[in-house]
Short mmCIF file of C-alpha atoms and ligand atoms in Angstrom, two decimals:
data_model
loop_
_atom_site.label_atom_id
_atom_site.label_comp_id
_atom_site.label_asym_id
_atom_site.label_seq_id
_atom_site.Cartn_x
_atom_site.Cartn_y
_atom_site.Cartn_z
CA MET A 150 100.97 93.48 104.08
CA ARG A 151 102.65 96.94 102.89
CA LYS A 152 104.52 98.04 106.15
CA PHE A 153 106.27 101.61 106.78
CA SER A 154 109.53 101.49 108.89
CA HIS A 155 110.52 105.19 108.39
CA VAL A 156 109.15 108.61 108.31
CA ILE A 157 110.76 111.88 107.75
CA VAL A 158 109.33 114.87 109.21
CA LYS A 159 110.34 118.53 109.12
CA ARG A 160 109.48 121.10 111.88
CA PRO A 161 107.45 124.13 110.94
CA CYS A 162 109.39 127.43 110.24
CA ARG A 163 108.48 130.76 111.49
CA ALA A 164 108.05 132.06 107.95
CA MET A 165 105.30 129.40 107.61
CA THR A 166 102.74 132.37 107.80
CA GLU A 167 104.19 133.54 104.82
CA GLY A 168 103.59 130.12 102.82
CA ILE A 169 101.38 129.50 99.71
CA THR A 170 97.62 129.45 100.10
CA SER A 171 94.71 129.43 97.90
CA GLY A 172 92.46 131.20 100.75
CA LEU A 173 90.11 128.23 100.77
CA TYR A 174 90.82 128.22 104.51
CA PRO A 175 91.15 131.83 105.64
CA GLY A 176 93.65 133.09 108.11
CA ARG A 177 97.26 133.24 108.73
CA PRO A 178 98.97 130.10 110.76
CA ASP A 179 99.53 130.58 114.27
CA TYR A 180 103.11 129.37 114.39
CA ASN A 181 103.22 128.24 118.26
CA LEU A 182 100.00 126.41 117.62
CA ALA A 183 101.25 124.56 114.42
CA LEU A 184 104.47 123.43 116.45
CA ILE A 185 101.99 121.80 119.21
CA GLN A 186 99.93 120.30 116.18
CA HIS A 187 103.13 119.06 114.88
CA ASP A 188 104.15 117.64 118.10
CA ALA A 189 101.07 115.69 118.12
CA TYR A 190 101.48 114.47 114.53
CA ILE A 191 104.87 113.08 114.92
CA GLU A 192 103.51 111.55 118.43
CA ALA A 193 100.61 109.87 116.14
CA LEU A 194 103.10 108.59 113.93
CA LYS A 195 105.35 106.82 116.81
CA GLN A 196 102.11 105.17 117.79
CA CYS A 197 101.84 103.58 114.44
CA GLY A 198 105.41 101.59 114.86
CA VAL A 199 107.54 103.91 112.79
CA ASP A 200 110.90 105.43 113.29
CA VAL A 201 110.49 109.11 112.68
CA THR A 202 113.31 111.40 111.65
CA VAL A 203 112.84 114.77 112.48
CA LEU A 204 114.70 117.78 110.35
CA PRO A 205 115.30 120.96 111.65
CA ALA A 206 113.20 124.10 110.45
CA ASP A 207 114.35 126.10 107.43
CA GLU A 208 113.54 129.49 107.33
CA GLN A 209 114.32 129.66 103.77
CA PHE A 210 111.41 128.16 102.76
CA PRO A 211 107.84 129.05 104.22
CA ASP A 212 106.36 125.78 103.02
CA SER A 213 109.06 123.18 103.91
CA CYS A 214 107.23 121.15 106.57
CA PHE A 215 105.39 120.00 103.78
CA VAL A 216 108.06 117.32 102.89
CA GLU A 217 105.91 115.08 100.93
CA ASP A 218 105.99 117.41 97.84
CA PRO A 219 110.15 117.41 97.40
CA ALA A 220 110.50 113.64 97.33
CA VAL A 221 108.63 110.58 96.47
CA LEU A 222 109.70 107.32 98.70
CA THR A 223 109.35 103.65 97.59
CA GLU A 224 110.27 100.46 98.34
CA ARG A 225 112.69 100.24 95.70
CA CYS A 226 113.87 103.85 95.03
CA ALA A 227 113.55 107.37 95.96
CA VAL A 228 112.73 110.07 93.72
CA ILE A 229 113.86 113.57 94.38
CA THR A 230 111.22 115.95 92.63
CA ASN A 231 111.29 118.99 90.72
CA PRO A 232 108.74 121.10 92.73
CA GLY A 233 106.66 123.24 90.40
CA ALA A 234 106.17 126.00 92.81
CA ALA A 235 109.08 128.73 92.57
CA SER A 236 109.22 129.26 96.30
CA ARG A 237 109.34 125.48 96.87
CA ASN A 238 111.78 124.46 94.50
CA GLY A 239 114.68 124.93 96.46
CA GLU A 240 113.35 122.42 99.37
CA THR A 241 114.53 119.34 97.35
CA ALA A 242 118.37 119.62 98.68
CA SER A 243 118.10 119.23 102.60
CA ILE A 244 115.28 116.33 101.74
CA GLU A 245 117.84 114.65 99.41
CA GLU A 246 120.37 115.06 102.13
CA ALA A 247 117.95 113.19 104.40
CA VAL A 248 117.25 110.37 101.94
CA ARG A 249 120.65 109.73 101.29
CA LYS A 250 120.70 108.00 104.85
CA PHE A 251 117.69 105.51 103.76
CA TYR A 252 118.81 105.03 100.30
CA PRO A 253 122.04 104.21 98.04
CA GLU A 254 123.09 106.21 95.48
CA ASP A 255 122.15 104.07 92.59
CA ARG A 256 118.42 104.01 93.89
CA ILE A 257 118.06 107.82 93.98
CA GLU A 258 116.31 109.56 91.04
CA HIS A 259 115.88 112.79 89.82
CA ILE A 260 112.78 114.61 88.34
CA ILE A 261 114.76 117.67 86.02
CA SER A 262 113.58 120.72 84.42
CA PRO A 263 111.74 121.32 82.20
CA GLY A 264 109.79 118.69 83.94
CA THR A 265 108.26 119.41 87.43
CA LEU A 266 106.56 117.36 89.98
CA GLU A 267 105.23 117.34 93.26
CA GLY A 268 105.05 114.46 95.63
CA GLY A 269 101.42 115.58 96.92
CA ASP A 270 100.28 114.57 93.22
CA VAL A 271 101.55 110.75 93.76
CA MET A 272 99.54 108.19 95.13
CA MET A 273 100.85 104.83 95.61
CA CYS A 274 98.49 101.71 95.05
CA GLY A 275 100.60 98.54 95.68
CA THR A 276 102.86 98.51 92.97
CA HIS A 277 100.78 101.15 90.70
CA PHE A 278 101.18 104.84 91.09
CA PHE A 279 98.94 107.47 90.15
CA VAL A 280 100.21 110.83 89.03
CA GLY A 281 98.22 114.08 89.01
CA ARG A 282 98.76 116.55 86.25
CA SER A 283 98.06 119.64 87.92
CA GLU A 284 99.66 123.58 88.41
CA ARG A 285 102.72 122.07 89.94
CA THR A 286 103.19 118.78 88.10
CA ASN A 287 103.50 118.95 84.06
CA GLU A 288 103.65 116.47 81.68
CA GLU A 289 107.13 116.17 81.13
CA GLY A 290 107.68 115.66 84.91
CA ILE A 291 105.14 112.95 84.55
CA ARG A 292 106.97 111.53 81.59
CA GLN A 293 110.22 111.42 83.44
CA PHE A 294 108.49 110.06 86.82
CA ILE A 295 106.95 107.01 84.72
CA ALA A 296 110.18 106.26 83.18
CA ILE A 297 112.01 106.17 86.72
CA LEU A 298 109.26 103.83 88.25
CA GLU A 299 108.98 101.44 85.17
CA LYS A 300 112.78 100.70 85.65
CA TYR A 301 112.24 99.59 89.09
CA GLY A 302 108.94 97.27 88.09
CA TYR A 303 106.30 99.73 88.85
CA THR A 304 103.25 100.92 86.76
CA CYS A 305 102.13 104.56 86.49
CA SER A 306 99.28 106.46 85.25
CA GLU A 307 98.48 110.10 84.77
CA VAL A 308 95.08 111.48 86.52
CA ARG A 309 94.03 115.07 85.29
CA LEU A 310 93.07 117.69 87.89
CA GLU A 311 90.87 120.39 87.18
CA GLU A 312 90.42 121.84 90.81
CA VAL A 313 92.58 120.87 93.67
CA LEU A 314 95.89 121.45 94.59
CA HIS A 315 97.41 118.00 94.61
CA LEU A 316 95.94 114.70 93.62
CA LYS A 317 96.13 113.59 97.41
CA THR A 318 94.29 116.87 98.44
CA GLY A 319 90.80 114.69 96.82
CA VAL A 320 91.71 111.09 96.77
CA ASN A 321 93.61 108.84 99.39
CA TYR A 322 94.44 105.00 99.27
CA LEU A 323 93.97 103.16 102.47
CA GLU A 324 95.25 99.84 101.60
CA ASN A 325 92.85 96.87 101.07
CA ASN A 326 91.46 98.04 98.01
CA ASN A 327 89.94 101.06 100.22
CA MET A 328 90.00 104.65 98.52
CA LEU A 329 88.60 107.69 100.08
CA VAL A 330 87.53 109.68 97.27
CA SER A 331 86.03 113.38 97.05
CA GLY A 332 84.80 116.10 94.36
CA GLU A 333 86.43 115.42 91.02
CA PHE A 334 87.59 112.24 91.75
CA THR A 335 84.20 110.69 92.90
CA ASP A 336 83.35 109.25 89.33
CA LYS A 337 86.97 109.30 87.89
CA PRO A 338 86.98 106.14 85.59
CA GLU A 339 90.81 105.74 86.87
CA PHE A 340 89.52 104.53 90.37
CA GLU A 341 86.63 102.32 89.53
CA ALA A 342 88.63 99.30 90.49
CA TYR A 343 88.66 100.45 93.99
CA ARG A 344 86.11 100.42 96.92
CA LYS A 345 85.51 104.03 96.95
CA TYR A 346 84.29 105.88 99.71
CA VAL A 347 82.74 109.19 98.89
CA ILE A 348 83.40 112.01 101.42
CA PRO A 349 80.56 114.67 101.53
CA GLU A 350 81.23 118.05 100.33
CA ASN A 351 81.47 119.82 103.52
CA GLU A 352 84.31 117.37 104.73
CA ALA A 353 86.37 117.38 101.89
CA TYR A 354 89.54 118.47 103.56
CA ALA A 355 89.40 115.05 105.26
CA ALA A 356 89.90 113.08 102.04
CA ASN A 357 93.46 113.29 103.04
CA CYS A 358 93.81 110.70 105.63
CA ILE A 359 96.91 108.79 106.05
CA TRP A 360 97.40 105.01 106.23
CA VAL A 361 100.07 104.08 108.20
CA ASN A 362 100.40 100.19 109.22
CA ASP A 363 96.34 99.50 109.73
CA THR A 364 95.98 102.52 111.70
CA VAL A 365 94.21 105.58 109.66
CA ILE A 366 95.31 108.87 111.09
CA VAL A 367 91.97 111.45 110.42
CA PRO A 368 92.26 115.16 110.69
CA GLU A 369 90.33 116.42 113.88
CA GLY A 370 86.51 117.82 113.55
CA TYR A 371 85.34 115.64 110.42
CA PRO A 372 82.97 113.09 112.04
CA ALA A 373 81.37 111.79 109.09
CA VAL A 374 84.96 110.51 107.72
CA LEU A 375 85.82 109.28 111.04
CA ALA A 376 82.87 107.32 111.17
CA THR A 377 83.55 105.91 107.69
CA VAL A 378 86.92 105.05 108.44
CA LYS A 379 86.42 103.36 111.80
CA ALA A 380 83.56 101.21 109.68
CA MET A 381 86.23 100.22 107.61
CA GLY A 382 87.86 98.24 110.51
CA TYR A 383 90.95 100.63 111.23
CA ARG A 384 92.09 101.86 114.18
CA THR A 385 92.37 105.57 113.94
CA ILE A 386 93.94 108.50 115.67
CA THR A 387 92.83 111.93 115.08
CA VAL A 388 95.26 115.08 114.66
CA ASP A 389 94.15 118.63 114.67
CA THR A 390 95.89 120.22 111.25
CA SER A 391 93.92 123.41 111.55
CA GLU A 392 97.26 125.60 111.22
CA PHE A 393 98.51 123.58 108.22
CA ARG A 394 94.92 123.54 106.48
CA LYS A 395 95.32 127.41 106.09
CA LEU A 396 98.14 126.55 103.59
CA ASP A 397 96.15 124.03 102.14
CA GLY A 398 98.46 121.16 103.47
CA GLY A 399 97.11 118.04 104.99
CA LEU A 400 97.94 114.96 106.92
CA SER A 401 99.89 113.46 103.91
CA CYS A 402 101.54 116.45 103.04
CA LEU A 403 103.56 116.53 106.49
CA SER A 404 105.57 113.49 106.18
CA LEU A 405 107.26 111.02 103.95
CA ARG A 406 106.29 107.53 104.84
CA PHE A 407 108.49 104.60 103.59
N1 LIG B 1797 101.21 125.81 100.89
C1 LIG B 1797 101.58 124.44 100.38
C2 LIG B 1797 101.68 124.59 99.11
O1 LIG B 1797 100.98 125.45 98.59
O2 LIG B 1797 102.23 123.88 98.42
#
């Protein structure tokens, strides 16, 4: 079984109130409440047996608490991405500095312009990776990413996105062949081989749960998804993410797990 030993998170900054939002979940984040929710998120991760590295807030980048996007960390290599959102592109520098503490120089790879890629578009399923082609991740970014992964013995295939921000906004792998799917991903042939659990439309946000060492962290306030994950046999922890949701951010966006 896969096991995560480390997690990297980054404290939300005050400027998060100016973060990118689609407006799907209205309102501006309450910074103080976001800090409390972030504390609870870190505590939940620690309960899953991982060592958590907490990076300081960076006021230059309103969305920088969503550390999943500037890097993809695997067992064999780290990939520093090239975020497609202009206001997020500079987030990679401090993430790379943190990643260097865990990976040797020759195992750190980069997506370079004109390629763009954000980690929220990457879903790891064992040694196969799915990568979403989205408004943030382009064809050239995917080409580079596949070439990097193949160098390390992984496989990777593209999934086209029509509606959501990132691939993992709507589909998440919970190991043991279990996959949560919602909306546009429900009938995608790419995911036919998995045991799919279809999330009801009114709980679509909670398709973004995270598996951490056989515990699944579920966003608070989604009873149908919580019941589904419990019925799969996982231990569950719920965490309130209301302030991050206002920026289209979910549980996976808030950490790098490796
Ligand atoms: N607000 C997170 C993002 O759009 O990347």
